[in-house]
mmCIF file of N, CA, C and O in Angstrom:
data_model
loop_
_atom_site.group_PDB
_atom_site.id
_atom_site.type_symbol
_atom_site.label_atom_id
_atom_site.label_comp_id
_atom_site.label_asym_id
_atom_site.label_seq_id
_atom_site.Cartn_x
_atom_site.Cartn_y
_atom_site.Cartn_z
ATOM 1 N N MET Z 42 323.812 150.230 195.289
ATOM 2 C CA MET Z 42 323.525 148.966 195.934
ATOM 3 C C MET Z 42 324.479 148.645 197.149
ATOM 4 O O MET Z 42 325.765 148.856 196.932
ATOM 5 N N ALA Z 43 324.031 148.329 198.279
ATOM 6 C CA ALA Z 43 324.841 148.184 199.407
ATOM 7 C C ALA Z 43 325.270 146.629 199.461
ATOM 8 O O ALA Z 43 324.632 145.753 199.043
ATOM 9 N N LEU Z 44 326.579 146.580 200.007
ATOM 10 C CA LEU Z 44 327.031 145.141 200.079
ATOM 11 C C LEU Z 44 326.678 144.652 201.440
ATOM 12 O O LEU Z 44 326.858 145.615 202.416
ATOM 13 N N CYS Z 45 326.388 143.516 201.798
ATOM 14 C CA CYS Z 45 326.134 143.196 203.136
ATOM 15 C C CYS Z 45 327.336 142.355 203.351
ATOM 16 O O CYS Z 45 327.884 141.345 202.882
ATOM 17 N N ARG Z 46 328.140 142.733 204.569
ATOM 18 C CA ARG Z 46 329.286 142.064 205.021
ATOM 19 C C ARG Z 46 328.990 141.383 206.286
ATOM 20 O O ARG Z 46 328.610 141.889 207.186
ATOM 21 N N VAL Z 47 329.505 139.976 206.191
ATOM 22 C CA VAL Z 47 328.937 139.275 207.361
ATOM 23 C C VAL Z 47 330.417 138.668 207.766
ATOM 24 O O VAL Z 47 331.351 137.971 207.161
ATOM 25 N N ALA Z 48 330.854 138.748 209.127
ATOM 26 C CA ALA Z 48 331.970 138.354 209.898
ATOM 27 C C ALA Z 48 331.828 136.749 209.858
ATOM 28 O O ALA Z 48 330.812 136.404 210.085
ATOM 29 N N ALA Z 49 333.009 136.150 209.801
ATOM 30 C CA ALA Z 49 333.031 134.766 209.918
ATOM 31 C C ALA Z 49 332.429 134.220 211.390
ATOM 32 O O ALA Z 49 331.927 133.252 211.522
ATOM 33 N N SER Z 50 332.664 135.145 212.364
ATOM 34 C CA SER Z 50 332.189 134.766 213.689
ATOM 35 C C SER Z 50 330.792 134.981 213.928
ATOM 36 O O SER Z 50 330.182 134.379 214.963
ATOM 37 N N ASP Z 51 330.082 135.501 212.931
ATOM 38 C CA ASP Z 51 328.745 135.619 213.031
ATOM 39 C C ASP Z 51 327.907 134.506 212.279
ATOM 40 O O ASP Z 51 326.493 134.446 212.333
ATOM 41 N N ILE Z 52 328.476 133.595 211.707
ATOM 42 C CA ILE Z 52 327.807 132.366 210.894
ATOM 43 C C ILE Z 52 327.630 131.303 211.936
ATOM 44 O O ILE Z 52 328.715 130.842 212.523
ATOM 45 N N ASP Z 53 326.551 130.804 211.978
ATOM 46 C CA ASP Z 53 326.050 129.687 213.007
ATOM 47 C C ASP Z 53 325.987 128.452 212.150
ATOM 48 O O ASP Z 53 326.081 127.407 212.761
ATOM 49 N N ILE Z 54 325.407 128.357 211.088
ATOM 50 C CA ILE Z 54 324.970 127.214 210.295
ATOM 51 C C ILE Z 54 325.629 127.352 208.902
ATOM 52 O O ILE Z 54 325.484 128.359 208.205
ATOM 53 N N VAL Z 55 325.867 126.247 208.294
ATOM 54 C CA VAL Z 55 326.315 126.165 206.904
ATOM 55 C C VAL Z 55 325.642 124.864 206.264
ATOM 56 O O VAL Z 55 325.686 123.852 206.873
ATOM 57 N N ILE Z 56 324.707 125.050 205.218
ATOM 58 C CA ILE Z 56 324.101 124.139 204.383
ATOM 59 C C ILE Z 56 324.615 123.992 203.103
ATOM 60 O O ILE Z 56 324.684 125.157 202.373
ATOM 61 N N THR Z 57 325.180 122.934 202.739
ATOM 62 C CA THR Z 57 325.757 122.737 201.419
ATOM 63 C C THR Z 57 324.877 121.640 200.724
ATOM 64 O O THR Z 57 324.584 120.570 201.199
ATOM 65 N N THR Z 58 325.099 121.641 199.355
ATOM 66 C CA THR Z 58 324.351 120.516 198.405
ATOM 67 C C THR Z 58 325.337 120.282 197.429
ATOM 68 O O THR Z 58 325.819 120.993 196.794
ATOM 69 N N CYS Z 59 325.215 118.888 197.034
ATOM 70 C CA CYS Z 59 325.951 118.525 195.912
ATOM 71 C C CYS Z 59 324.962 117.461 195.196
ATOM 72 O O CYS Z 59 324.731 116.279 195.663
ATOM 73 N N SER Z 60 324.398 117.655 194.047
ATOM 74 C CA SER Z 60 323.336 116.743 193.343
ATOM 75 C C SER Z 60 323.975 115.517 192.861
ATOM 76 O O SER Z 60 322.962 114.508 193.137
ATOM 77 N N ILE Z 61 325.035 115.380 192.565
ATOM 78 C CA ILE Z 61 325.256 114.276 191.974
ATOM 79 C C ILE Z 61 326.135 113.094 192.724
ATOM 80 O O ILE Z 61 325.819 111.893 192.895
ATOM 81 N N TYR Z 62 326.855 113.405 193.697
ATOM 82 C CA TYR Z 62 327.603 112.597 194.588
ATOM 83 C C TYR Z 62 327.913 113.224 195.952
ATOM 84 O O TYR Z 62 327.722 114.367 196.090
ATOM 85 N N CYS Z 63 328.512 112.511 196.819
ATOM 86 C CA CYS Z 63 328.826 112.982 198.129
ATOM 87 C C CYS Z 63 330.443 113.001 198.220
ATOM 88 O O CYS Z 63 331.052 112.139 198.526
ATOM 89 N N PRO Z 64 331.116 114.365 198.176
ATOM 90 C CA PRO Z 64 332.382 114.381 198.053
ATOM 91 C C PRO Z 64 332.821 114.143 199.470
ATOM 92 O O PRO Z 64 332.337 114.587 200.689
ATOM 93 N N THR Z 65 334.158 113.819 199.431
ATOM 94 C CA THR Z 65 334.962 113.547 200.752
ATOM 95 C C THR Z 65 336.163 114.288 200.515
ATOM 96 O O THR Z 65 337.029 114.013 199.804
ATOM 97 N N PRO Z 66 336.513 115.241 201.523
ATOM 98 C CA PRO Z 66 335.760 115.770 202.758
ATOM 99 C C PRO Z 66 334.658 116.633 202.005
ATOM 100 O O PRO Z 66 334.495 116.833 200.928
ATOM 101 N N SER Z 67 333.655 116.678 202.779
ATOM 102 C CA SER Z 67 332.372 117.328 202.474
ATOM 103 C C SER Z 67 332.554 118.856 202.210
ATOM 104 O O SER Z 67 333.391 119.442 202.602
ATOM 105 N N LEU Z 68 331.668 119.304 201.346
ATOM 106 C CA LEU Z 68 331.641 120.650 200.845
ATOM 107 C C LEU Z 68 331.622 121.596 202.021
ATOM 108 O O LEU Z 68 332.335 122.547 202.193
ATOM 109 N N SER Z 69 330.719 121.275 203.111
ATOM 110 C CA SER Z 69 330.653 122.078 204.298
ATOM 111 C C SER Z 69 331.923 122.318 205.041
ATOM 112 O O SER Z 69 332.339 123.359 205.684
ATOM 113 N N SER Z 70 332.608 121.133 205.150
ATOM 114 C CA SER Z 70 333.957 121.063 206.074
ATOM 115 C C SER Z 70 334.964 121.993 205.238
ATOM 116 O O SER Z 70 335.786 122.629 205.965
ATOM 117 N N LEU Z 71 334.864 121.713 203.817
ATOM 118 C CA LEU Z 71 335.969 122.551 203.163
ATOM 119 C C LEU Z 71 335.583 124.044 203.377
ATOM 120 O O LEU Z 71 336.448 124.877 203.584
ATOM 121 N N LEU Z 72 334.322 124.522 203.319
ATOM 122 C CA LEU Z 72 334.005 125.761 203.518
ATOM 123 C C LEU Z 72 334.418 126.309 204.962
ATOM 124 O O LEU Z 72 334.866 127.314 205.181
ATOM 125 N N VAL Z 73 334.091 125.539 205.917
ATOM 126 C CA VAL Z 73 334.533 125.950 207.320
ATOM 127 C C VAL Z 73 335.963 126.222 207.481
ATOM 128 O O VAL Z 73 336.428 127.122 208.230
ATOM 129 N N SER Z 74 336.644 125.326 207.035
ATOM 130 C CA SER Z 74 338.144 125.334 207.015
ATOM 131 C C SER Z 74 338.733 126.553 206.212
ATOM 132 O O SER Z 74 339.548 127.346 206.799
ATOM 133 N N GLN Z 75 338.323 126.703 205.052
ATOM 134 C CA GLN Z 75 338.862 127.602 204.025
ATOM 135 C C GLN Z 75 338.346 129.092 204.584
ATOM 136 O O GLN Z 75 339.024 129.955 204.228
ATOM 137 N N LEU Z 76 337.177 129.181 204.872
ATOM 138 C CA LEU Z 76 336.542 130.608 205.409
ATOM 139 C C LEU Z 76 337.097 130.937 206.753
ATOM 140 O O LEU Z 76 336.789 132.065 207.252
ATOM 141 N N GLY Z 77 337.578 130.082 207.644
ATOM 142 C CA GLY Z 77 337.952 130.063 209.126
ATOM 143 C C GLY Z 77 336.810 130.379 209.854
ATOM 144 O O GLY Z 77 336.721 131.426 210.851
ATOM 145 N N LEU Z 78 335.884 129.686 209.704
ATOM 146 C CA LEU Z 78 334.578 129.624 210.388
ATOM 147 C C LEU Z 78 334.945 129.273 211.891
ATOM 148 O O LEU Z 78 335.710 128.470 211.961
ATOM 149 N N ARG Z 79 333.947 129.463 212.723
ATOM 150 C CA ARG Z 79 334.102 128.947 214.298
ATOM 151 C C ARG Z 79 334.096 127.382 214.204
ATOM 152 O O ARG Z 79 333.559 126.544 213.350
ATOM 153 N N GLU Z 80 334.706 126.817 215.189
ATOM 154 C CA GLU Z 80 334.822 125.396 215.394
ATOM 155 C C GLU Z 80 333.572 124.894 215.801
ATOM 156 O O GLU Z 80 333.188 123.829 215.541
ATOM 157 N N ASP Z 81 332.695 125.705 216.546
ATOM 158 C CA ASP Z 81 331.323 125.071 217.166
ATOM 159 C C ASP Z 81 330.021 125.208 216.034
ATOM 160 O O ASP Z 81 329.165 125.211 216.363
ATOM 161 N N ILE Z 82 330.537 125.598 214.749
ATOM 162 C CA ILE Z 82 329.581 125.717 213.607
ATOM 163 C C ILE Z 82 328.722 124.430 213.538
ATOM 164 O O ILE Z 82 329.279 123.401 213.593
ATOM 165 N N ILE Z 83 327.558 124.505 213.140
ATOM 166 C CA ILE Z 83 326.623 123.533 212.805
ATOM 167 C C ILE Z 83 326.658 123.419 211.338
ATOM 168 O O ILE Z 83 326.325 124.423 210.664
ATOM 169 N N SER Z 84 327.052 122.152 210.484
ATOM 170 C CA SER Z 84 327.138 122.212 209.231
ATOM 171 C C SER Z 84 326.149 120.856 208.758
ATOM 172 O O SER Z 84 326.066 119.935 209.423
ATOM 173 N N TYR Z 85 325.609 121.109 207.525
ATOM 174 C CA TYR Z 85 324.792 120.135 207.087
ATOM 175 C C TYR Z 85 325.319 119.872 205.492
ATOM 176 O O TYR Z 85 325.422 120.783 204.894
ATOM 177 N N SER Z 86 325.503 118.771 205.182
ATOM 178 C CA SER Z 86 326.146 118.257 204.020
ATOM 179 C C SER Z 86 325.092 117.373 203.209
ATOM 180 O O SER Z 86 325.001 116.236 203.692
ATOM 181 N N LEU Z 87 324.392 117.834 202.111
ATOM 182 C CA LEU Z 87 323.421 117.022 201.636
ATOM 183 C C LEU Z 87 324.045 116.732 200.126
ATOM 184 O O LEU Z 87 324.525 117.555 199.466
ATOM 185 N N GLY Z 88 324.050 115.541 199.846
ATOM 186 C CA GLY Z 88 324.572 115.148 198.595
ATOM 187 C C GLY Z 88 323.927 113.685 198.155
ATOM 188 O O GLY Z 88 323.458 113.136 198.848
ATOM 189 N N GLY Z 89 324.089 113.468 196.815
ATOM 190 C CA GLY Z 89 323.586 112.328 196.273
ATOM 191 C C GLY Z 89 321.996 112.209 196.084
ATOM 192 O O GLY Z 89 321.758 111.163 195.732
ATOM 193 N N MET Z 90 321.529 113.285 196.102
ATOM 194 C CA MET Z 90 319.962 113.186 195.958
ATOM 195 C C MET Z 90 319.314 113.967 194.758
ATOM 196 O O MET Z 90 318.210 114.263 194.585
ATOM 197 N N GLY Z 91 320.447 114.180 193.844
ATOM 198 C CA GLY Z 91 319.957 114.667 192.669
ATOM 199 C C GLY Z 91 319.439 116.232 192.840
ATOM 200 O O GLY Z 91 319.813 116.897 193.890
ATOM 201 N N CYS Z 92 318.607 116.590 191.967
ATOM 202 C CA CYS Z 92 318.452 118.109 192.048
ATOM 203 C C CYS Z 92 317.388 118.410 193.085
ATOM 204 O O CYS Z 92 317.288 119.527 193.707
ATOM 205 N N SER Z 93 316.922 117.370 193.715
ATOM 206 C CA SER Z 93 316.077 117.772 194.950
ATOM 207 C C SER Z 93 316.770 118.054 196.219
ATOM 208 O O SER Z 93 316.245 118.741 197.097
ATOM 209 N N SER Z 94 318.001 117.976 196.138
ATOM 210 C CA SER Z 94 318.906 118.323 197.214
ATOM 211 C C SER Z 94 318.839 119.768 197.608
ATOM 212 O O SER Z 94 318.792 120.338 198.720
ATOM 213 N N GLY Z 95 318.640 120.515 196.502
ATOM 214 C CA GLY Z 95 318.530 122.084 196.499
ATOM 215 C C GLY Z 95 317.176 122.401 197.541
ATOM 216 O O GLY Z 95 317.147 123.216 198.221
ATOM 217 N N VAL Z 96 316.109 121.667 196.971
ATOM 218 C CA VAL Z 96 314.868 122.096 197.531
ATOM 219 C C VAL Z 96 314.867 121.485 198.957
ATOM 220 O O VAL Z 96 314.346 122.208 199.906
ATOM 221 N N ILE Z 97 315.468 120.318 199.293
ATOM 222 C CA ILE Z 97 315.476 119.852 200.580
ATOM 223 C C ILE Z 97 316.460 120.905 201.750
ATOM 224 O O ILE Z 97 316.024 121.200 202.756
ATOM 225 N N ALA Z 98 317.401 121.423 201.053
ATOM 226 C CA ALA Z 98 318.386 122.411 201.636
ATOM 227 C C ALA Z 98 317.572 123.699 202.026
ATOM 228 O O ALA Z 98 317.730 124.108 203.192
ATOM 229 N N ILE Z 99 316.781 124.204 201.159
ATOM 230 C CA ILE Z 99 315.786 125.355 201.389
ATOM 231 C C ILE Z 99 314.721 124.965 202.506
ATOM 232 O O ILE Z 99 314.691 125.804 203.408
ATOM 233 N N LEU Z 100 314.302 123.767 202.465
ATOM 234 C CA LEU Z 100 313.230 123.475 203.580
ATOM 235 C C LEU Z 100 314.113 123.142 205.007
ATOM 236 O O LEU Z 100 313.534 123.685 206.034
ATOM 237 N N LEU Z 101 315.293 122.529 204.720
ATOM 238 C CA LEU Z 101 316.025 122.709 206.115
ATOM 239 C C LEU Z 101 316.342 123.788 206.801
ATOM 240 O O LEU Z 101 316.148 124.330 207.948
ATOM 241 N N ALA Z 102 316.656 124.928 205.872
ATOM 242 C CA ALA Z 102 317.005 126.171 206.306
ATOM 243 C C ALA Z 102 315.831 126.990 206.859
ATOM 244 O O ALA Z 102 315.884 127.525 207.880
ATOM 245 N N ARG Z 103 314.698 126.693 206.382
ATOM 246 C CA ARG Z 103 313.381 127.317 206.905
ATOM 247 C C ARG Z 103 313.073 126.779 208.120
ATOM 248 O O ARG Z 103 312.735 127.440 209.143
ATOM 249 N N GLU Z 104 313.070 125.222 208.262
ATOM 250 C CA GLU Z 104 312.920 124.773 209.560
ATOM 251 C C GLU Z 104 313.727 125.297 210.608
ATOM 252 O O GLU Z 104 313.429 125.446 211.774
ATOM 253 N N ILE Z 105 314.999 125.281 210.277
ATOM 254 C CA ILE Z 105 316.142 125.824 211.386
ATOM 255 C C ILE Z 105 315.606 127.211 211.616
ATOM 256 O O ILE Z 105 315.799 127.481 212.924
ATOM 257 N N LEU Z 106 315.529 128.080 210.720
ATOM 258 C CA LEU Z 106 315.113 129.570 211.113
ATOM 259 C C LEU Z 106 313.856 129.726 211.907
ATOM 260 O O LEU Z 106 313.849 130.561 212.755
ATOM 261 N N GLN Z 107 313.056 128.669 211.677
ATOM 262 C CA GLN Z 107 311.709 128.796 212.460
ATOM 263 C C GLN Z 107 311.789 128.334 213.749
ATOM 264 O O GLN Z 107 311.183 128.962 214.695
ATOM 265 N N VAL Z 108 312.749 127.457 214.187
ATOM 266 C CA VAL Z 108 312.887 126.830 215.431
ATOM 267 C C VAL Z 108 313.753 127.670 216.255
ATOM 268 O O VAL Z 108 313.642 127.850 217.431
ATOM 269 N N GLY Z 109 315.067 127.635 215.813
ATOM 270 C CA GLY Z 109 316.114 128.373 216.556
ATOM 271 C C GLY Z 109 316.586 127.416 217.733
ATOM 272 O O GLY Z 109 315.743 126.331 218.012
ATOM 273 N N TRP Z 110 317.683 127.659 218.624
ATOM 274 C CA TRP Z 110 318.037 126.871 219.497
ATOM 275 C C TRP Z 110 319.084 127.581 220.453
ATOM 276 O O TRP Z 110 319.500 128.709 219.860
ATOM 277 N N ALA Z 111 319.293 127.463 221.559
ATOM 278 C CA ALA Z 111 320.216 128.054 222.319
ATOM 279 C C ALA Z 111 321.599 127.940 221.837
ATOM 280 O O ALA Z 111 322.154 127.065 221.222
ATOM 281 N N GLY Z 112 322.329 129.137 221.954
ATOM 282 C CA GLY Z 112 323.762 129.361 221.336
ATOM 283 C C GLY Z 112 323.820 129.858 219.969
ATOM 284 O O GLY Z 112 324.782 130.392 219.608
ATOM 285 N N THR Z 113 322.777 129.950 219.341
ATOM 286 C CA THR Z 113 322.783 130.735 218.079
ATOM 287 C C THR Z 113 322.584 132.362 218.473
ATOM 288 O O THR Z 113 322.175 132.686 219.344
ATOM 289 N N HIS Z 114 322.803 133.082 217.365
ATOM 290 C CA HIS Z 114 322.871 134.454 217.420
ATOM 291 C C HIS Z 114 321.507 135.053 217.511
ATOM 292 O O HIS Z 114 321.348 136.137 218.062
ATOM 293 N N TRP Z 115 320.457 134.375 217.070
ATOM 294 C CA TRP Z 115 319.170 134.817 216.980
ATOM 295 C C TRP Z 115 318.194 134.103 217.694
ATOM 296 O O TRP Z 115 317.098 134.289 217.515
ATOM 297 N N ALA Z 116 318.576 133.245 218.498
ATOM 298 C CA ALA Z 116 317.659 132.365 219.492
ATOM 299 C C ALA Z 116 317.160 133.218 220.617
ATOM 300 O O ALA Z 116 317.788 134.104 221.077
#
């Protein structure tokens, strides 16, 4: 099984979910700072929506991947 290695500079978007509450600072901001991601990264923090936040995150990711925009690596 091959491992997929992704450089922090290759990540354009971070989507995090927390079903019970909205943590402060957000989970996505913690990931960006802890992993050393780029400053211009686009992040979405979905929280407080119960179990539906996972489904909403998947739908959001699908929409983002279908549309794309200037500045991303895949647009």
